[in-house]
Coordinates of C-alpha atoms in Angstrom, one line a residue:
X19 CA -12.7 66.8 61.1
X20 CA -12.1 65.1 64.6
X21 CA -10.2 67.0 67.4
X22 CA -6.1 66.3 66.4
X23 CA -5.2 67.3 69.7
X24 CA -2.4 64.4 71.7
X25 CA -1.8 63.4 68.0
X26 CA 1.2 63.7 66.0
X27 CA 1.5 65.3 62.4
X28 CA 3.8 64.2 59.9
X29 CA 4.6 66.7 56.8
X30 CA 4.1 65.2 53.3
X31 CA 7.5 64.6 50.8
X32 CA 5.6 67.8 48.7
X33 CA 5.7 70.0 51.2
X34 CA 9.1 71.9 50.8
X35 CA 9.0 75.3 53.7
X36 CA 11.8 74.6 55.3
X37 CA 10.3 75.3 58.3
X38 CA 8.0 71.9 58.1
X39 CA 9.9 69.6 55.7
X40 CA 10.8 66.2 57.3
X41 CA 8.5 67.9 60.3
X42 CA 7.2 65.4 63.3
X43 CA 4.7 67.9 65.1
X44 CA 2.7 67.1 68.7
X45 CA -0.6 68.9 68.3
X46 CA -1.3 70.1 72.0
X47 CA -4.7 71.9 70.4
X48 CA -7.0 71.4 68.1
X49 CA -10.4 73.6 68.0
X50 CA -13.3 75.6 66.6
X51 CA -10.4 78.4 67.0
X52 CA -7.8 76.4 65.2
X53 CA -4.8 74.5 66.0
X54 CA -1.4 74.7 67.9
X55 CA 1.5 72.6 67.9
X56 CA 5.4 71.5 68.6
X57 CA 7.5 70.3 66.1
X58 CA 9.4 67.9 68.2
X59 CA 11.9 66.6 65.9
X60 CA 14.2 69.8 65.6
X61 CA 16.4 70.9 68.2
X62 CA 17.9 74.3 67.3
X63 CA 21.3 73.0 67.4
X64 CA 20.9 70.9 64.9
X65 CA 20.0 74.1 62.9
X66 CA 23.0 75.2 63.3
X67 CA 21.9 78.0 66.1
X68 CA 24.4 77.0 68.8
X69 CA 24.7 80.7 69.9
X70 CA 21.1 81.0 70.5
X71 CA 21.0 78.1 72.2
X72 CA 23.5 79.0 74.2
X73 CA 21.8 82.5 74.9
X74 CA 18.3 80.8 75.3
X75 CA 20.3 78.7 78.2
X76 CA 22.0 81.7 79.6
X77 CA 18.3 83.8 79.9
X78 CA 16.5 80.9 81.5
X79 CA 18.9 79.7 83.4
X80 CA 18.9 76.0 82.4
X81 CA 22.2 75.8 81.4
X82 CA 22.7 74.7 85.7
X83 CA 21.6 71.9 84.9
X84 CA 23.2 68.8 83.5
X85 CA 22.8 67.2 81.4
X86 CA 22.1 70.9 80.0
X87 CA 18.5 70.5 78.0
X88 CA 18.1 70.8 74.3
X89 CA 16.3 73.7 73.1
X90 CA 13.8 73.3 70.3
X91 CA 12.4 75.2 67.8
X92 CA 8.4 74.6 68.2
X93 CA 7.6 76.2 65.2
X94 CA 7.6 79.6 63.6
X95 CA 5.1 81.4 65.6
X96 CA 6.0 82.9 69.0
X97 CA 9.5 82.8 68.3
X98 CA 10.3 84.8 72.0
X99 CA 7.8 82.5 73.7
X100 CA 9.0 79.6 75.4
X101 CA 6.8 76.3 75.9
X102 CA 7.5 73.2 78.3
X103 CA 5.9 70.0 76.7
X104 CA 5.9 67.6 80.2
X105 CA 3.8 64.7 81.6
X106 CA 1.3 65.4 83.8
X107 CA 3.7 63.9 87.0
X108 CA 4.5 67.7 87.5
X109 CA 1.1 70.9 87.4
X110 CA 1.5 74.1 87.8
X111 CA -2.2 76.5 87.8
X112 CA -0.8 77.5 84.2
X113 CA 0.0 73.7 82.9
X114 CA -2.4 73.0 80.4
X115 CA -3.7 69.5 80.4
X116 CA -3.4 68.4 76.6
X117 CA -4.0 64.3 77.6
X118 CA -4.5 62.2 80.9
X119 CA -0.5 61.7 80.0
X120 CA 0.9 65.5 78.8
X121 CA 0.8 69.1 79.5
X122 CA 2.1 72.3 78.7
X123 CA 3.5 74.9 80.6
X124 CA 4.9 78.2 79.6
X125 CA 5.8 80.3 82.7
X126 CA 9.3 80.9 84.9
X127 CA 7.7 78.7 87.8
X128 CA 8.6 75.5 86.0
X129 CA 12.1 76.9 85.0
X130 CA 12.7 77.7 88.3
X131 CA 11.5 73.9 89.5
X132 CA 13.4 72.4 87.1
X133 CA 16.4 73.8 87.9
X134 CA 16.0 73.0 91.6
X135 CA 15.3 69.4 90.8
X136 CA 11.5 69.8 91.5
X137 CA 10.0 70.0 87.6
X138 CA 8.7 67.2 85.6
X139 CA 10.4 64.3 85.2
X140 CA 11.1 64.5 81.7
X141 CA 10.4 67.5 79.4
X142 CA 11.0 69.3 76.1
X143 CA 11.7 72.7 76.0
X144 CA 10.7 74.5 72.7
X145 CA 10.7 78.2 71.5
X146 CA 8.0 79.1 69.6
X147 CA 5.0 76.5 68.3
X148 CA 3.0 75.9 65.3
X149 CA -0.6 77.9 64.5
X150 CA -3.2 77.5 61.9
X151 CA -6.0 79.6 62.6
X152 CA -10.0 78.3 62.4
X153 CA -10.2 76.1 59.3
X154 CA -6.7 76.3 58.0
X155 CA -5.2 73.1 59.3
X156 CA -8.2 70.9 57.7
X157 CA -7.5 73.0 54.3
X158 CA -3.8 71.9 54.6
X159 CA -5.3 67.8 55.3
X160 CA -7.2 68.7 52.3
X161 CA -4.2 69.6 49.9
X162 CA -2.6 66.7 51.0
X163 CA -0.2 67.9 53.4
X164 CA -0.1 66.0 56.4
X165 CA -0.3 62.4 57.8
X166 CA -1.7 62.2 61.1
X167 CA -0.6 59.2 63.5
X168 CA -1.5 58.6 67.2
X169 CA 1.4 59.8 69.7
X170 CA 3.8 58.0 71.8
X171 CA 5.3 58.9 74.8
X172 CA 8.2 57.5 74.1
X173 CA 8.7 58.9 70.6
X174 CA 8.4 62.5 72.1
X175 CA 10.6 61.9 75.1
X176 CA 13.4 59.0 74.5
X177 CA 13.9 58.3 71.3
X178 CA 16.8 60.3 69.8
X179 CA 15.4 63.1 67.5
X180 CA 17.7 61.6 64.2
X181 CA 15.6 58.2 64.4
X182 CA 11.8 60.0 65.2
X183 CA 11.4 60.6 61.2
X184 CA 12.9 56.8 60.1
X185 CA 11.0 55.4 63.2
X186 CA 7.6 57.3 61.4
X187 CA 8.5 55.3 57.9
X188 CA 8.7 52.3 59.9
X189 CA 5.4 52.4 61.6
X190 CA 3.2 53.3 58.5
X191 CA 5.4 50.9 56.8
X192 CA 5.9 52.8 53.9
X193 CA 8.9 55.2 52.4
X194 CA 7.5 58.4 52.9
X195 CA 10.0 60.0 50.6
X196 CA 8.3 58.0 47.8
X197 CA 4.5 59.4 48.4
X198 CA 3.1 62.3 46.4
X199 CA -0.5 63.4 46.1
X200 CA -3.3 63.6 48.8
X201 CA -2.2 62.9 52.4
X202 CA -4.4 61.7 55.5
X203 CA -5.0 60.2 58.7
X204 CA -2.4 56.7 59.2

């Protein structure tokens, strides 16, 4: 299977874990070792987790900023680990390059930037990511899982997070909801 990485995966109708279902995920890696990824349509307050947002604010001190950021949840694996998805207008020595366009950077140097006003220019801030270990991700292709489509800036950064899964339908030009059976690469 080709490298998925600065690629976005979209879970299958079948696929009913509630931690993927409806699931719009930026791969950041994809390797010999495995893959890791952001799901980038699920802010935690829309999971009805407002205190931990509010907590996750409080111990990073983003909530000085305004507007205060959304916090997402990234996936189930890491849950105390938190991960800024950025483009590449702001590096840090720990900011790894994912494209010529994004980065990722997991370390208090770019909370601290941020909150002065010197970070990225735009950013998502996500606790926790999504794993599958050496082989498992191209099982999961296999059982029909996933649609992979190429990324968009814009989708990941500006587009409200209630229109990123509509907005997907539209551009395979399909109803998603309707599919069943083996999924693949859009």
């Amino acid at each position: 299977m080709k490298n998925l990485s600065n690629n976005f995966l979209i879970s299958m109708p079948h696929v009913n874990d509630p931690v993927f279902k409806k699931s719009l995920i930026y791969i950041c890696n994809h390797d010999k070792d495995g893959a890791m990824g952001l799901i980038i349509n699920k802010p935690i307050s829309s999971l009805k987790l407002n205190q931990e947002v509010d907590s996750i604010l409080k111990e990073t001190n983003l909530f000085k900023i305004q507007p205060t950021p959304d916090v997402y949840f990234g996936g189930p694996v890491d849950l105390n680990m938190g991960i800024i998805l950025h483009p590449l207008d702001y590096i840090t020595k720990k900011t790894i390059k994912i494209s010529n366009q994004l980065g990722v950077t997991s370390d208090s140097k770019i909370i601290n930037d941020i909150i002065k006003g010197n970070g990225p220019s735009v950013f998502r801030f996500s606790i926790g990511y999504a794993g599958w270990s050496n082989g498992q991700l191209e099982e999961e292709f296999s059982n029909g899982d996933w649609l992979m489509l190429p990324s968009k800036l814009d989708v990941i950064f500006t587009m409200p997070d209630e229109q990123k899964w509509e907005y997907i339908n539209n551009k395979l030009g399909i109803d998603i909801s309707t599919i069943s059976g083996s999924g693949g690469f859009a």
